[in-house]
mmCIF file of C-alpha atoms and ligand atoms in Angstrom:
data_model
loop_
_atom_site.group_PDB
_atom_site.id
_atom_site.type_symbol
_atom_site.label_atom_id
_atom_site.label_comp_id
_atom_site.label_asym_id
_atom_site.label_seq_id
_atom_site.Cartn_x
_atom_site.Cartn_y
_atom_site.Cartn_z
ATOM 1 C CA MET A 36 15.015 -0.911 17.925
ATOM 2 C CA LYS A 37 14.253 -4.349 19.264
ATOM 3 C CA THR A 38 10.758 -4.062 20.754
ATOM 4 C CA SER A 39 11.677 -6.431 23.617
ATOM 5 C CA GLU A 40 13.794 -3.577 25.046
ATOM 6 C CA LEU A 41 10.690 -1.425 25.572
ATOM 7 C CA PHE A 42 9.347 -3.545 28.433
ATOM 8 C CA LYS A 43 12.272 -2.523 30.659
ATOM 9 C CA GLU A 44 10.986 1.045 30.643
ATOM 10 C CA LYS A 45 7.202 1.017 30.393
ATOM 11 C CA THR A 46 3.871 -0.683 29.862
ATOM 12 C CA VAL A 47 3.994 -1.301 26.126
ATOM 13 C CA LEU A 48 1.114 -0.230 23.863
ATOM 14 C CA SER A 49 0.973 -1.591 20.319
ATOM 15 C CA TYR A 50 -1.503 -1.875 17.470
ATOM 16 C CA GLU A 51 -1.980 -4.528 14.806
ATOM 17 C CA VAL A 52 -2.817 -3.725 11.189
ATOM 18 C CA PHE A 53 -3.330 -5.918 8.146
ATOM 19 C CA PRO A 54 -2.557 -5.344 4.452
ATOM 20 C CA PRO A 55 -5.745 -4.524 2.493
ATOM 21 C CA LYS A 56 -6.975 -7.440 0.365
ATOM 22 C CA THR A 57 -7.302 -5.629 -2.984
ATOM 23 C CA ALA A 58 -5.220 -3.044 -4.868
ATOM 24 C CA ASP A 59 -8.251 -0.720 -4.851
ATOM 25 C CA ASP A 60 -8.105 -0.657 -1.051
ATOM 26 C CA ALA A 61 -4.315 -0.140 -0.904
ATOM 27 C CA HIS A 62 -4.678 3.508 0.188
ATOM 28 C CA THR A 63 -6.797 2.569 3.227
ATOM 29 C CA ILE A 64 -3.832 1.228 5.172
ATOM 30 C CA TYR A 65 -2.032 4.557 4.851
ATOM 31 C CA GLU A 66 -5.137 6.407 6.020
ATOM 32 C CA ALA A 67 -5.182 4.060 9.018
ATOM 33 C CA LEU A 68 -1.488 4.662 9.711
ATOM 34 C CA ASP A 69 -2.008 8.446 9.465
ATOM 35 C CA GLY A 70 -4.571 8.078 12.273
ATOM 36 C CA LEU A 71 -2.378 5.793 14.352
ATOM 37 C CA LYS A 72 0.364 8.446 14.549
ATOM 38 C CA GLU A 73 -1.876 10.255 17.033
ATOM 39 C CA VAL A 74 -2.225 7.373 19.478
ATOM 40 C CA ALA A 75 1.346 6.907 20.704
ATOM 41 C CA PRO A 76 2.134 3.406 19.488
ATOM 42 C CA ASP A 77 5.275 1.812 20.912
ATOM 43 C CA PHE A 78 5.124 -0.389 17.842
ATOM 44 C CA ILE A 79 2.780 -1.431 15.060
ATOM 45 C CA SER A 80 2.686 -5.020 13.864
ATOM 46 C CA VAL A 81 1.678 -5.986 10.331
ATOM 47 C CA THR A 82 0.009 -9.337 9.669
ATOM 48 C CA TYR A 83 1.116 -11.831 7.024
ATOM 49 C CA GLY A 84 -1.426 -13.673 4.888
ATOM 50 C CA ALA A 85 -3.889 -13.936 7.795
ATOM 51 C CA GLY A 86 -7.009 -15.742 6.579
ATOM 52 C CA GLY A 87 -5.054 -17.590 3.859
ATOM 53 C CA GLY A 88 -3.041 -16.477 0.847
ATOM 54 C CA THR A 89 0.404 -14.936 0.937
ATOM 55 C CA ASN A 90 1.049 -11.241 0.919
ATOM 56 C CA CYS A 91 4.612 -11.189 2.123
ATOM 57 C CA ALA A 92 5.513 -8.277 -0.171
ATOM 58 C CA LYS A 93 2.652 -6.215 1.247
ATOM 59 C CA THR A 94 3.649 -7.023 4.837
ATOM 60 C CA LEU A 95 7.203 -5.950 4.080
ATOM 61 C CA GLU A 96 6.081 -2.781 2.281
ATOM 62 C CA ILE A 97 3.790 -1.690 5.123
ATOM 63 C CA ALA A 98 6.219 -2.622 7.918
ATOM 64 C CA THR A 99 8.911 -0.613 6.087
ATOM 65 C CA ALA A 100 6.610 2.410 5.745
ATOM 66 C CA VAL A 101 5.676 2.207 9.453
ATOM 67 C CA LYS A 102 9.347 2.281 10.391
ATOM 68 C CA HIS A 103 10.769 4.841 7.959
ATOM 69 C CA GLN A 104 7.859 6.997 6.791
ATOM 70 C CA TYR A 105 5.919 7.090 10.072
ATOM 71 C CA LYS A 106 9.002 6.708 12.341
ATOM 72 C CA ILE A 107 7.242 4.097 14.481
ATOM 73 C CA GLU A 108 8.890 0.785 15.391
ATOM 74 C CA SER A 109 7.453 -2.046 13.302
ATOM 75 C CA VAL A 110 7.026 -5.796 13.651
ATOM 76 C CA ALA A 111 6.526 -7.956 10.538
ATOM 77 C CA HIS A 112 4.489 -11.155 11.029
ATOM 78 C CA LEU A 113 5.852 -14.250 9.292
ATOM 79 C CA ARG A 114 4.072 -17.572 8.838
ATOM 80 C CA GLY A 115 6.169 -20.719 8.457
ATOM 81 C CA ILE A 116 3.705 -23.401 7.421
ATOM 82 C CA ASP A 117 3.851 -22.766 3.678
ATOM 83 C CA LEU A 118 7.409 -21.438 3.446
ATOM 84 C CA SER A 119 10.603 -23.319 2.714
ATOM 85 C CA LYS A 120 13.799 -22.677 4.655
ATOM 86 C CA GLN A 121 15.193 -20.879 1.584
ATOM 87 C CA GLU A 122 12.177 -18.589 1.389
ATOM 88 C CA VAL A 123 12.491 -17.742 5.078
ATOM 89 C CA LEU A 124 16.167 -16.913 4.547
ATOM 90 C CA ARG A 125 15.222 -14.599 1.675
ATOM 91 C CA ILE A 126 12.495 -12.881 3.717
ATOM 92 C CA ILE A 127 14.659 -12.315 6.784
ATOM 93 C CA GLY A 128 17.314 -10.889 4.441
ATOM 94 C CA GLU A 129 14.702 -8.470 3.021
ATOM 95 C CA LEU A 130 13.583 -7.472 6.525
ATOM 96 C CA LYS A 131 17.168 -6.660 7.405
ATOM 97 C CA GLU A 132 17.770 -4.731 4.166
ATOM 98 C CA ASN A 133 14.720 -2.618 5.004
ATOM 99 C CA GLY A 134 15.893 -1.924 8.539
ATOM 100 C CA ILE A 135 13.160 -3.999 10.220
ATOM 101 C CA GLU A 136 14.420 -5.510 13.478
ATOM 102 C CA ASN A 137 11.382 -7.404 14.749
ATOM 103 C CA VAL A 138 9.504 -10.431 13.465
ATOM 104 C CA LEU A 139 6.462 -12.267 14.880
ATOM 105 C CA ALA A 140 7.129 -15.930 14.062
ATOM 106 C CA LEU A 141 3.964 -17.976 13.524
ATOM 107 C CA ARG A 142 3.077 -21.404 12.292
ATOM 108 C CA GLY A 143 -0.110 -20.263 10.533
ATOM 109 C CA ASP A 144 -3.278 -22.216 9.850
ATOM 110 C CA VAL A 145 -3.913 -24.818 7.201
ATOM 111 C CA MET A 146 -6.443 -23.070 4.957
ATOM 112 C CA PRO A 147 -7.903 -24.529 1.735
ATOM 113 C CA ASP A 148 -5.192 -22.815 -0.348
ATOM 114 C CA THR A 149 -2.293 -23.625 2.018
ATOM 115 C CA VAL A 150 0.356 -26.053 0.799
ATOM 116 C CA PRO A 151 2.551 -26.951 3.800
ATOM 117 C CA THR A 152 6.202 -27.322 2.825
ATOM 118 C CA GLY A 153 7.029 -29.472 5.862
ATOM 119 C CA ASP A 154 10.049 -27.299 6.703
ATOM 120 C CA PHE A 155 8.334 -25.673 9.688
ATOM 121 C CA GLN A 156 5.771 -27.918 11.326
ATOM 122 C CA TYR A 157 5.415 -25.782 14.467
ATOM 123 C CA ALA A 158 6.275 -22.176 15.252
ATOM 124 C CA ASP A 159 9.137 -23.092 17.611
ATOM 125 C CA GLU A 160 11.026 -24.509 14.585
ATOM 126 C CA LEU A 161 10.616 -21.185 12.771
ATOM 127 C CA VAL A 162 11.730 -19.283 15.885
ATOM 128 C CA ALA A 163 14.857 -21.459 16.169
ATOM 129 C CA TYR A 164 15.634 -21.073 12.445
ATOM 130 C CA ILE A 165 15.325 -17.261 12.524
ATOM 131 C CA ARG A 166 17.414 -17.148 15.709
ATOM 132 C CA GLU A 167 20.120 -19.267 14.062
ATOM 133 C CA HIS A 168 20.233 -17.192 10.881
ATOM 134 C CA SER A 169 19.698 -13.601 12.071
ATOM 135 C CA ASP A 170 19.826 -11.199 14.980
ATOM 136 C CA LEU A 171 16.170 -10.214 14.558
ATOM 137 C CA ASN A 172 14.112 -9.792 17.716
ATOM 138 C CA ILE A 173 11.553 -12.599 17.664
ATOM 139 C CA LEU A 174 7.985 -12.401 18.993
ATOM 140 C CA ALA A 175 5.575 -15.349 19.222
ATOM 141 C CA ALA A 176 1.841 -15.926 19.727
ATOM 142 C CA CYS A 177 0.081 -17.439 22.745
ATOM 143 C CA TYR A 178 -3.465 -18.388 23.703
ATOM 144 C CA PRO A 179 -4.998 -17.615 27.141
ATOM 145 C CA GLU A 180 -7.874 -20.031 26.486
ATOM 146 C CA GLY A 181 -5.587 -22.602 24.849
ATOM 147 C CA HIS A 182 -4.953 -23.032 21.117
ATOM 148 C CA PRO A 183 -8.027 -24.696 19.535
ATOM 149 C CA GLU A 184 -5.985 -27.660 18.215
ATOM 150 C CA CYS A 185 -4.484 -28.520 21.598
ATOM 151 C CA ASP A 186 -6.491 -30.714 23.975
ATOM 152 C CA SER A 187 -5.129 -29.182 27.203
ATOM 153 C CA ILE A 188 -3.855 -25.803 28.367
ATOM 154 C CA ALA A 189 -0.965 -27.525 30.168
ATOM 155 C CA LYS A 190 0.248 -29.108 26.897
ATOM 156 C CA ASP A 191 -0.241 -25.853 25.019
ATOM 157 C CA ILE A 192 1.858 -24.010 27.619
ATOM 158 C CA ALA A 193 4.567 -26.699 27.364
ATOM 159 C CA HIS A 194 4.609 -26.031 23.594
ATOM 160 C CA LEU A 195 4.743 -22.301 24.296
ATOM 161 C CA LYS A 196 7.791 -22.822 26.496
ATOM 162 C CA ARG A 197 9.525 -24.383 23.488
ATOM 163 C CA LYS A 198 9.039 -21.120 21.588
ATOM 164 C CA ALA A 199 10.559 -19.110 24.444
ATOM 165 C CA ASP A 200 13.442 -21.579 24.774
ATOM 166 C CA ALA A 201 14.027 -21.448 21.000
ATOM 167 C CA GLY A 202 14.616 -17.681 21.186
ATOM 168 C CA ALA A 203 11.317 -15.760 21.312
ATOM 169 C CA SER A 204 11.796 -12.728 23.536
ATOM 170 C CA GLN A 205 8.204 -11.512 23.903
ATOM 171 C CA LEU A 206 4.683 -12.873 23.454
ATOM 172 C CA ILE A 207 1.363 -11.486 22.258
ATOM 173 C CA THR A 208 -1.876 -13.224 23.194
ATOM 174 C CA GLN A 209 -4.838 -14.111 21.066
ATOM 175 C CA PHE A 210 -7.711 -11.789 21.970
ATOM 176 C CA PHE A 211 -9.917 -12.765 24.887
ATOM 177 C CA LEU A 212 -13.106 -11.277 26.306
ATOM 178 C CA ASP A 213 -12.808 -12.292 29.953
ATOM 179 C CA ASN A 214 -9.693 -10.998 31.731
ATOM 180 C CA GLU A 215 -9.871 -13.835 34.259
ATOM 181 C CA ASP A 216 -8.813 -16.188 31.441
ATOM 182 C CA PHE A 217 -5.711 -14.062 30.928
ATOM 183 C CA TYR A 218 -4.815 -13.893 34.643
ATOM 184 C CA ARG A 219 -5.139 -17.683 34.997
ATOM 185 C CA PHE A 220 -3.035 -18.227 31.873
ATOM 186 C CA PHE A 221 -0.387 -15.744 33.034
ATOM 187 C CA GLU A 222 0.004 -17.579 36.351
ATOM 188 C CA GLN A 223 0.367 -20.875 34.493
ATOM 189 C CA THR A 224 3.073 -19.467 32.221
ATOM 190 C CA GLN A 225 5.024 -18.201 35.259
ATOM 191 C CA ALA A 226 4.722 -21.604 36.929
ATOM 192 C CA ALA A 227 6.027 -23.183 33.693
ATOM 193 C CA GLY A 228 9.122 -20.943 33.803
ATOM 194 C CA ILE A 229 8.144 -18.634 30.915
ATOM 195 C CA SER A 230 9.608 -15.319 31.986
ATOM 196 C CA ILE A 231 9.500 -13.218 28.788
ATOM 197 C CA PRO A 232 7.004 -10.306 28.609
ATOM 198 C CA ILE A 233 3.426 -11.158 27.609
ATOM 199 C CA GLN A 234 1.262 -8.516 25.971
ATOM 200 C CA ALA A 235 -2.477 -8.914 26.368
ATOM 201 C CA GLY A 236 -4.251 -8.870 22.985
ATOM 202 C CA ILE A 237 -7.528 -6.950 23.059
ATOM 203 C CA MET A 238 -9.973 -6.798 20.175
ATOM 204 C CA PRO A 239 -12.602 -4.052 20.340
ATOM 205 C CA VAL A 240 -15.575 -5.886 18.865
ATOM 206 C CA THR A 241 -17.668 -3.584 16.738
ATOM 207 C CA ASN A 242 -19.383 -6.084 14.466
ATOM 208 C CA ARG A 243 -21.327 -9.202 15.476
ATOM 209 C CA LYS A 244 -20.650 -11.252 12.321
ATOM 210 C CA SER A 245 -16.890 -10.806 12.529
ATOM 211 C CA VAL A 246 -16.762 -11.811 16.204
ATOM 212 C CA GLU A 247 -18.832 -14.920 15.525
ATOM 213 C CA ARG A 248 -16.471 -15.935 12.695
ATOM 214 C CA MET A 249 -13.396 -15.423 14.854
ATOM 215 C CA VAL A 250 -14.893 -17.114 17.883
ATOM 216 C CA LYS A 251 -15.570 -20.180 15.745
ATOM 217 C CA MET A 252 -12.063 -20.193 14.286
ATOM 218 C CA CYS A 253 -10.126 -19.339 17.458
ATOM 219 C CA GLY A 254 -12.286 -20.970 20.165
ATOM 220 C CA ILE A 255 -12.850 -17.761 22.163
ATOM 221 C CA ARG A 256 -15.369 -17.873 25.035
ATOM 222 C CA LEU A 257 -18.167 -15.307 24.929
ATOM 223 C CA PRO A 258 -18.982 -14.000 28.436
ATOM 224 C CA LYS A 259 -22.624 -13.246 29.274
ATOM 225 C CA LYS A 260 -21.858 -9.553 29.831
ATOM 226 C CA PHE A 261 -20.423 -9.370 26.308
ATOM 227 C CA MET A 262 -23.334 -11.271 24.712
ATOM 228 C CA ARG A 263 -25.849 -8.943 26.338
ATOM 229 C CA ILE A 264 -24.202 -6.055 24.475
ATOM 230 C CA MET A 265 -24.206 -7.941 21.153
ATOM 231 C CA ASP A 266 -27.856 -8.963 21.574
ATOM 232 C CA ARG A 267 -29.056 -5.553 22.666
ATOM 233 C CA TYR A 268 -27.288 -3.402 20.045
ATOM 234 C CA GLU A 269 -26.713 -5.609 17.015
ATOM 235 C CA GLN A 270 -29.331 -3.719 14.960
ATOM 236 C CA ASN A 271 -27.716 -0.356 15.730
ATOM 237 C CA PRO A 272 -24.158 -0.260 14.309
ATOM 238 C CA THR A 273 -23.187 3.010 16.008
ATOM 239 C CA ALA A 274 -24.389 1.886 19.424
ATOM 240 C CA LEU A 275 -22.752 -1.519 18.937
ATOM 241 C CA ARG A 276 -19.457 0.091 17.933
ATOM 242 C CA ASP A 277 -19.454 2.414 20.947
ATOM 243 C CA ALA A 278 -20.472 -0.369 23.349
ATOM 244 C CA GLY A 279 -17.763 -2.666 21.894
ATOM 245 C CA ILE A 280 -15.149 0.043 22.375
ATOM 246 C CA ALA A 281 -16.345 0.687 25.954
ATOM 247 C CA TYR A 282 -16.096 -3.053 26.702
ATOM 248 C CA ALA A 283 -12.496 -3.079 25.404
ATOM 249 C CA ILE A 284 -11.611 0.028 27.462
ATOM 250 C CA ASP A 285 -12.983 -1.682 30.564
ATOM 251 C CA GLN A 286 -10.797 -4.729 29.855
ATOM 252 C CA VAL A 287 -7.690 -2.597 29.258
ATOM 253 C CA ILE A 288 -8.108 -0.572 32.468
ATOM 254 C CA ASP A 289 -8.479 -3.770 34.495
ATOM 255 C CA LEU A 290 -5.359 -5.235 32.824
ATOM 256 C CA LEU A 291 -3.373 -2.075 33.548
ATOM 257 C CA ALA A 292 -4.472 -2.221 37.190
ATOM 258 C CA HIS A 293 -3.011 -5.736 37.219
ATOM 259 C CA ASP A 294 0.331 -4.368 35.965
ATOM 260 C CA VAL A 295 0.244 -6.274 32.703
ATOM 261 C CA ASP A 296 3.471 -6.090 30.627
ATOM 262 C CA GLY A 297 1.694 -4.517 27.685
ATOM 263 C CA ILE A 298 -1.473 -4.147 25.630
ATOM 264 C CA HIS A 299 -1.737 -5.093 21.950
ATOM 265 C CA LEU A 300 -4.853 -3.713 20.250
ATOM 266 C CA TYR A 301 -6.364 -5.539 17.293
ATOM 267 C CA ILE A 302 -7.897 -2.424 15.797
ATOM 268 C CA MET A 303 -8.813 -3.891 12.371
ATOM 269 C CA ASN A 304 -7.274 -0.882 10.554
ATOM 270 C CA LYS A 305 -9.715 1.489 12.294
ATOM 271 C CA PRO A 306 -7.950 4.538 13.741
ATOM 272 C CA TYR A 307 -11.265 5.788 15.203
ATOM 273 C CA THR A 308 -11.307 2.768 17.512
ATOM 274 C CA ALA A 309 -7.653 3.239 18.449
ATOM 275 C CA LYS A 310 -8.210 6.927 19.227
ATOM 276 C CA LYS A 311 -11.242 6.294 21.445
ATOM 277 C CA ILE A 312 -9.338 3.675 23.460
ATOM 278 C CA TYR A 313 -6.160 5.719 23.648
ATOM 279 C CA ASP A 314 -8.014 8.833 24.866
ATOM 280 C CA ALA A 315 -9.620 6.762 27.632
ATOM 281 C CA ILE A 316 -6.396 5.132 28.845
ATOM 282 C CA ARG A 317 -3.608 7.641 28.072
ATOM 283 C CA ASN A 318 -3.259 8.901 31.663
ATOM 284 C CA ILE A 319 -3.777 5.464 33.171
ATOM 285 C CA ILE A 320 -1.148 3.671 31.097
ATOM 286 C CA MET A 321 1.480 6.218 32.161
ATOM 287 C CA ALA A 322 0.551 6.109 35.879
HETATM 288 P P1 FAD B 276 2.298 -23.071 17.187
HETATM 289 O O1 FAD B 276 2.971 -22.390 18.311
HETATM 290 O O2 FAD B 276 3.100 -23.967 16.312
HETATM 291 O O3 FAD B 276 1.077 -23.902 17.800
HETATM 292 C C1 FAD B 276 0.090 -24.478 16.948
HETATM 293 C C2 FAD B 276 -0.510 -25.704 17.632
HETATM 294 O O4 FAD B 276 0.468 -26.751 17.667
HETATM 295 C C3 FAD B 276 -0.909 -25.478 19.099
HETATM 296 O O5 FAD B 276 -2.059 -26.249 19.337
HETATM 297 C C4 FAD B 276 0.275 -26.020 19.890
HETATM 298 O O6 FAD B 276 -0.092 -26.467 21.196
HETATM 299 C C5 FAD B 276 0.711 -27.184 19.003
HETATM 300 N N1 FAD B 276 2.147 -27.471 19.093
HETATM 301 C C6 FAD B 276 3.168 -26.587 19.095
HETATM 302 N N2 FAD B 276 4.356 -27.238 19.148
HETATM 303 C C7 FAD B 276 4.069 -28.570 19.173
HETATM 304 C C8 FAD B 276 4.850 -29.748 19.212
HETATM 305 N N3 FAD B 276 6.195 -29.681 19.233
HETATM 306 N N4 FAD B 276 4.208 -30.958 19.203
HETATM 307 C C9 FAD B 276 2.849 -31.026 19.150
HETATM 308 N N5 FAD B 276 2.057 -29.923 19.114
HETATM 309 C C10 FAD B 276 2.650 -28.721 19.115
HETATM 310 N N6 FAD B 276 -1.833 -16.177 11.277
HETATM 311 C C11 FAD B 276 -1.412 -15.782 10.042
HETATM 312 O O7 FAD B 276 -1.530 -16.534 9.073
HETATM 313 N N7 FAD B 276 -0.830 -14.538 9.859
HETATM 314 C C12 FAD B 276 -0.638 -13.661 10.869
HETATM 315 O O8 FAD B 276 -0.125 -12.570 10.658
HETATM 316 C C13 FAD B 276 -1.062 -14.052 12.180
HETATM 317 N N8 FAD B 276 -0.845 -13.244 13.255
HETATM 318 C C14 FAD B 276 -1.165 -13.682 14.526
HETATM 319 C C15 FAD B 276 -0.851 -12.871 15.628
HETATM 320 C C16 FAD B 276 -1.169 -13.276 16.917
HETATM 321 C C17 FAD B 276 -0.774 -12.402 18.094
HETATM 322 C C18 FAD B 276 -1.839 -14.524 17.132
HETATM 323 C C19 FAD B 276 -2.223 -14.953 18.519
HETATM 324 C C20 FAD B 276 -2.148 -15.335 16.034
HETATM 325 C C21 FAD B 276 -1.813 -14.932 14.729
HETATM 326 N N9 FAD B 276 -2.071 -15.745 13.612
HETATM 327 C C22 FAD B 276 -1.675 -15.343 12.342
HETATM 328 C C23 FAD B 276 -2.799 -17.009 13.760
HETATM 329 C C24 FAD B 276 -1.841 -18.220 13.947
HETATM 330 O O9 FAD B 276 -1.117 -18.452 12.759
HETATM 331 C C25 FAD B 276 -2.710 -19.429 14.283
HETATM 332 O O10 FAD B 276 -3.285 -19.257 15.571
HETATM 333 C C26 FAD B 276 -2.042 -20.792 14.190
HETATM 334 O O11 FAD B 276 -3.058 -21.792 14.286
HETATM 335 C C27 FAD B 276 -1.025 -21.104 15.271
HETATM 336 O O12 FAD B 276 0.116 -20.398 15.124
HETATM 337 P P2 FAD B 276 1.260 -20.470 16.279
HETATM 338 O O13 FAD B 276 2.398 -19.712 15.767
HETATM 339 O O14 FAD B 276 0.706 -20.110 17.581
HETATM 340 O O15 FAD B 276 1.562 -22.057 16.215
#
């Protein structure tokens, strides 16, 4: 099923997983997926080479298992920066052969080991290419606080509109820690004529080091309320985990009260986190 169809019927709830880095950890993704069966995902998306390196085969393998073994709709991420047009054609052919109908088309970041091919300079070119060569449903990324490389939100939203015009049919945001940033961004997208559904990306932060790394890379603002939690509980991993989950639940409930199109949870392959959030919101998301 094309995941864009889901928004006509409900508030969409999805989870993001990533392929484990080493072969020794390969089993952990299936343990995570076993846990995610219990938390009613409308779809699960599988990242592609996030943090550098290519693991296209792993993304395909996991997205295929999500769809056929776990019977949950899957979205395969695809990063254009270091792929040639021929490689993209091959990958979209493999997605189709494996029955995967949804792809999240990204530019990707230039990491030390990235060799840009020049075929896809920005994500809108990848979106247009996939649209031209397949009937896959195409998702794209967006940034409530602006993409770190762009010097103004207005320009970034103009670039985002190009992705929608090129054929993206739904958007997922970068995570944010202050919902007001999302509401402001949403209004700006509507004013710019972007009318496709936008899912709010929420990351339950359960580890101080990882949030600091991501904040640096993605330019996320850290609200005072959030920092108080990090400062107070950083020496107590269990308390920090539970406080981070509670903070995310608070964000999700507020977003649902605002009738957001959907929630996308960056659960870092941790079904415990997904379960805690799902249990807290299950009646609210259906209301
Ligand atoms: P683009 O939409 O191309 O935007 C990148 C920058 O270029 C922005 O600053 C934009 O304003 C600017 N821009 C766009 N078009 C133009 C133009 N025509 N002229 C001038 N400037 C322009 N990375 C991975 O490697 N693997 C993943 O699986 C992955 N999953 C992600 C999932 C989500 C939901 C999100 C939000 C991000 C994900 N990323 C992933 C990270 C992403 O690759 C990076 O954020 C990357 O820097 C930008 O990708 P993009 O597709 O948004 O790029």
